Amino acid sequence: MVTINEVAQAAGVSISTVSYALSGKRPVAVDTRRRIEKAVAELGYSPNAGARMLAGRRTQIFALTEPLRIDTHAPTHMAFVLATAVAARRNDYDILLLTDEDAQAGMRRVAASGLVDAILVLDVAPDDARVALSREIALPSIFIGVPNDRESLVCVDLDFERAAALAADRLIDAGHRSIGMLGHPEISYERSNFPPRVRAGFERAAERRGVTTAFRYAGQSRPTTATIRDAVRGLLAEGVSAIVLHCAEDVHQGVLDALADAGLSVPGDISIVSVGSSFDTAALSTPLDSIPLVPAESCELAVELAVAALSGSAPEPGVHLIAPHYLDVGSVAAPSR
């Protein structure tokens, strides 16, 4: 299969110039365009997708790059995939799912093939290799997540820092002066952009309000009953009267089980608020207050921005944050000690 690299070499231009010439997204000199079109014809480059692009038509497909790794929490990730597919279909687009663990490989492949009109980027890491690649390719790229290097990017996400601060303020307003946080496994803080943001937002809010905090991971890579119980024991040993949970559904239930086994009730002995949960915390064995992460909100906005970019009204680079909201089901009370 002929690649865009081969077309670029044959025409004596860069890969991005070939993309611009085929997509019509940026002006290309007449003689350069002719060389590219000649190379496309002689090499037989992507006859179907290339023909559509040369004709100025869209593929009506978005690529969704979502690398699946051994530590991927499938329920959460699939919730975002489904929400993206529904939002895309509402705008007459289909989704091509790219699950390469080497996320750049799939992204390069679709950018070179002309099979998609834009790329939506999920599971964003703090130092994400797809950031640099998105600046090289001609296709619009919308990040559902916020990497450390966000210059010139369009990003969409829940305002995790504000969500964590909202949880801390709710507990502090109830009278708690020592608050713990139980987070995702330690590896998640290296591979995903949002866990560090939640922790930072929580700790800044607590410092601002003059209360003490303690933090524990749910484990190193995968939570187990033992690692969850160790984390809960560690937080209790530091004297916390309330806990903010930012972790998976099974960890939430593990925390409730560990507290029950210790003879502690929620909210009688320990108050709990869940931050960034994409599942129904009211359905747990003890319903928990939450500041939810709603996949549909982020994914619908990302799709809207991608459609806008293709309609001649490209969004300005920047971070589009979704305001958090608090769901109260009665898991916060004044401290009992």
Short mmCIF file of C-alpha atoms in Angstrom, two decimals, residues 53-240:
data_model
loop_
_atom_site.label_atom_id
_atom_site.label_comp_id
_atom_site.label_asym_id
_atom_site.label_seq_id
_atom_site.Cartn_x
_atom_site.Cartn_y
_atom_site.Cartn_z
CA MET A 53 -10.29 14.44 -0.95
CA LEU A 54 -9.27 15.70 -4.37
CA ALA A 55 -12.94 16.18 -5.13
CA GLY A 56 -13.25 18.30 -1.99
CA ARG A 57 -15.66 15.94 -0.23
CA ARG A 58 -15.54 14.65 3.33
CA THR A 59 -15.33 11.07 4.50
CA GLN A 60 -17.88 11.66 7.33
CA ILE A 61 -15.60 9.68 9.64
CA PHE A 62 -13.76 10.80 12.76
CA ALA A 63 -10.86 8.81 14.15
CA LEU A 64 -10.93 8.26 17.90
CA THR A 65 -7.49 7.40 19.25
CA GLU A 66 -7.88 5.48 22.51
CA PRO A 67 -4.84 3.29 23.29
CA LEU A 68 -5.81 0.16 25.20
CA ARG A 69 -3.21 -1.08 27.68
CA ILE A 70 -3.15 -3.86 30.23
CA ASP A 71 -3.96 -1.37 33.00
CA THR A 72 -6.82 0.32 31.08
CA HIS A 73 -10.02 0.56 33.12
CA ALA A 74 -12.32 -0.68 30.37
CA PRO A 75 -15.75 0.44 31.76
CA THR A 76 -14.70 4.09 32.04
CA HIS A 77 -12.89 4.17 28.71
CA MET A 78 -15.74 2.44 26.86
CA ALA A 79 -18.20 4.94 28.33
CA PHE A 80 -16.24 7.68 26.57
CA VAL A 81 -16.03 5.70 23.34
CA LEU A 82 -19.79 5.17 23.34
CA ALA A 83 -20.51 8.81 24.18
CA THR A 84 -18.24 9.94 21.33
CA ALA A 85 -19.88 7.56 18.86
CA VAL A 86 -23.37 8.78 19.82
CA ALA A 87 -22.36 12.45 19.52
CA ALA A 88 -20.66 11.81 16.17
CA ARG A 89 -23.66 9.95 14.77
CA ARG A 90 -25.89 12.85 15.78
CA ASN A 91 -23.73 14.98 13.48
CA ASP A 92 -23.81 12.41 10.63
CA TYR A 93 -20.34 11.09 11.41
CA ASP A 94 -19.09 7.60 12.16
CA ILE A 95 -16.16 6.70 14.42
CA LEU A 96 -13.03 4.79 13.46
CA LEU A 97 -11.58 3.51 16.76
CA LEU A 98 -7.78 3.36 17.01
CA THR A 99 -6.64 1.18 19.90
CA ASP A 100 -2.91 0.83 19.17
CA GLU A 101 -0.95 0.89 22.43
CA ASP A 102 1.54 2.94 20.42
CA ALA A 103 -1.03 5.70 19.96
CA GLN A 104 1.09 7.65 17.47
CA ALA A 105 1.14 4.78 14.99
CA GLY A 106 -2.61 4.70 14.46
CA MET A 107 -2.83 8.48 14.38
CA ARG A 108 -0.13 8.69 11.71
CA ARG A 109 -1.79 5.97 9.69
CA VAL A 110 -5.18 7.66 9.42
CA ALA A 111 -3.62 11.08 8.85
CA ALA A 112 -1.70 9.64 5.89
CA SER A 113 -4.59 7.61 4.45
CA GLY A 114 -7.18 10.36 4.09
CA LEU A 115 -9.83 8.09 5.58
CA VAL A 116 -10.99 10.53 8.26
CA ASP A 117 -11.84 14.20 8.53
CA ALA A 118 -10.60 14.84 12.08
CA ILE A 119 -9.06 13.09 15.05
CA LEU A 120 -10.43 12.97 18.59
CA VAL A 121 -7.81 12.14 21.23
CA LEU A 122 -8.75 10.19 24.37
CA ASP A 123 -6.76 8.92 27.38
CA VAL A 124 -4.47 11.93 27.30
CA ALA A 125 -1.20 11.57 29.21
CA PRO A 126 0.53 14.50 30.95
CA ASP A 127 3.45 14.18 28.51
CA ASP A 128 1.54 12.85 25.49
CA ALA A 129 3.43 12.03 22.29
CA ARG A 130 0.30 12.75 20.27
CA VAL A 131 0.61 16.45 21.08
CA ALA A 132 3.62 16.95 18.80
CA LEU A 133 2.08 14.76 16.12
CA SER A 134 -1.15 16.76 16.11
CA ARG A 135 0.90 19.84 15.21
CA GLU A 136 2.51 18.06 12.25
CA ILE A 137 -0.58 16.70 10.53
CA ALA A 138 -3.14 18.69 8.58
CA LEU A 139 -6.21 17.10 10.16
CA PRO A 140 -7.98 18.94 13.00
CA SER A 141 -7.29 17.26 16.35
CA ILE A 142 -9.45 17.74 19.45
CA PHE A 143 -8.09 16.50 22.79
CA ILE A 144 -10.54 15.14 25.35
CA GLY A 145 -8.16 15.76 28.22
CA VAL A 146 -5.50 18.35 29.01
CA PRO A 147 -1.80 17.52 28.52
CA ASN A 148 0.94 19.55 30.17
CA ASP A 149 1.96 21.00 26.80
CA ARG A 150 -1.28 22.46 25.45
CA GLU A 151 0.04 25.30 23.30
CA SER A 152 -1.97 25.65 20.06
CA LEU A 153 -4.23 22.72 21.04
CA VAL A 154 -8.00 22.56 21.40
CA CYS A 155 -8.78 20.62 24.60
CA VAL A 156 -12.05 19.65 26.30
CA ASP A 157 -12.44 18.30 29.81
CA LEU A 158 -14.20 18.48 33.14
CA ASP A 159 -12.70 21.16 35.36
CA PHE A 160 -11.12 18.54 37.63
CA GLU A 161 -9.26 21.08 39.77
CA ARG A 162 -12.49 22.94 40.50
CA ALA A 163 -14.33 19.65 41.12
CA ALA A 164 -11.77 18.58 43.72
CA ALA A 165 -11.92 21.99 45.37
CA LEU A 166 -15.72 21.75 45.47
CA ALA A 167 -15.47 18.42 47.31
CA ALA A 168 -12.92 19.79 49.79
CA ASP A 169 -15.00 22.90 50.45
CA ARG A 170 -18.14 20.82 51.05
CA LEU A 171 -16.35 18.74 53.68
CA ILE A 172 -14.64 21.73 55.31
CA ASP A 173 -17.94 23.63 55.46
CA ALA A 174 -19.37 20.61 57.32
CA GLY A 175 -16.65 21.05 59.96
CA HIS A 176 -13.95 18.56 58.91
CA ARG A 177 -10.38 19.69 59.65
CA SER A 178 -8.45 16.60 58.54
CA ILE A 179 -9.40 15.16 55.16
CA GLY A 180 -7.95 12.23 53.26
CA MET A 181 -7.94 11.43 49.57
CA LEU A 182 -7.77 7.95 48.09
CA GLY A 183 -6.73 8.14 44.46
CA HIS A 184 -6.24 5.88 41.48
CA PRO A 185 -3.30 3.42 41.34
CA GLU A 186 0.07 5.14 41.32
CA ILE A 187 0.76 4.34 37.65
CA SER A 188 -2.31 6.36 36.62
CA TYR A 189 -0.62 9.55 37.82
CA GLU A 190 2.07 9.01 35.21
CA ARG A 191 -0.12 7.87 32.32
CA SER A 192 -3.25 10.01 32.64
CA ASN A 193 -3.63 13.76 32.81
CA PHE A 194 -6.57 14.05 35.20
CA PRO A 195 -5.50 12.25 38.43
CA PRO A 196 -2.69 14.75 39.15
CA ARG A 197 -5.09 17.61 38.46
CA VAL A 198 -7.63 16.26 40.97
CA ARG A 199 -4.99 15.80 43.64
CA ALA A 200 -3.55 19.27 43.04
CA GLY A 201 -7.00 20.89 43.17
CA PHE A 202 -7.83 19.08 46.41
CA GLU A 203 -4.57 19.97 48.13
CA ARG A 204 -4.68 23.62 47.04
CA ALA A 205 -8.23 24.00 48.35
CA ALA A 206 -7.31 22.40 51.67
CA GLU A 207 -4.26 24.64 52.05
CA ARG A 208 -6.36 27.69 51.24
CA ARG A 209 -8.85 26.72 53.97
CA GLY A 210 -6.15 25.79 56.49
CA VAL A 211 -6.99 22.09 56.97
CA THR A 212 -4.66 19.10 57.01
CA THR A 213 -4.70 16.38 54.34
CA ALA A 214 -3.46 12.84 53.76
CA PHE A 215 -3.19 10.99 50.45
CA ARG A 216 -3.05 7.31 49.52
CA TYR A 217 -2.99 5.46 46.17
CA ALA A 218 -5.39 2.56 45.62
CA GLY A 219 -2.36 0.44 44.75
CA GLN A 220 0.67 0.54 42.51
CA SER A 221 -0.78 -0.72 39.23
CA ARG A 222 -4.00 -2.65 39.89
CA PRO A 223 -6.07 -2.23 43.06
CA THR A 224 -6.67 -5.33 45.18
CA THR A 225 -8.69 -5.90 48.32
CA ALA A 226 -5.43 -5.80 50.27
CA THR A 227 -4.15 -2.54 48.77
CA ILE A 228 -7.52 -0.83 49.27
CA ARG A 229 -7.70 -1.91 52.91
CA ASP A 230 -4.10 -0.80 53.50
CA ALA A 231 -4.92 2.62 52.03
CA VAL A 232 -8.01 3.01 54.21
CA ARG A 233 -6.09 1.96 57.34
CA GLY A 234 -3.36 4.44 56.48
CA LEU A 235 -5.81 7.32 56.13
CA LEU A 236 -7.60 6.44 59.38
CA ALA A 237 -4.26 6.21 61.18
CA GLU A 238 -3.59 9.82 60.19
CA GLY A 239 -6.80 10.86 61.92
CA VAL A 240 -8.95 11.88 58.93
#
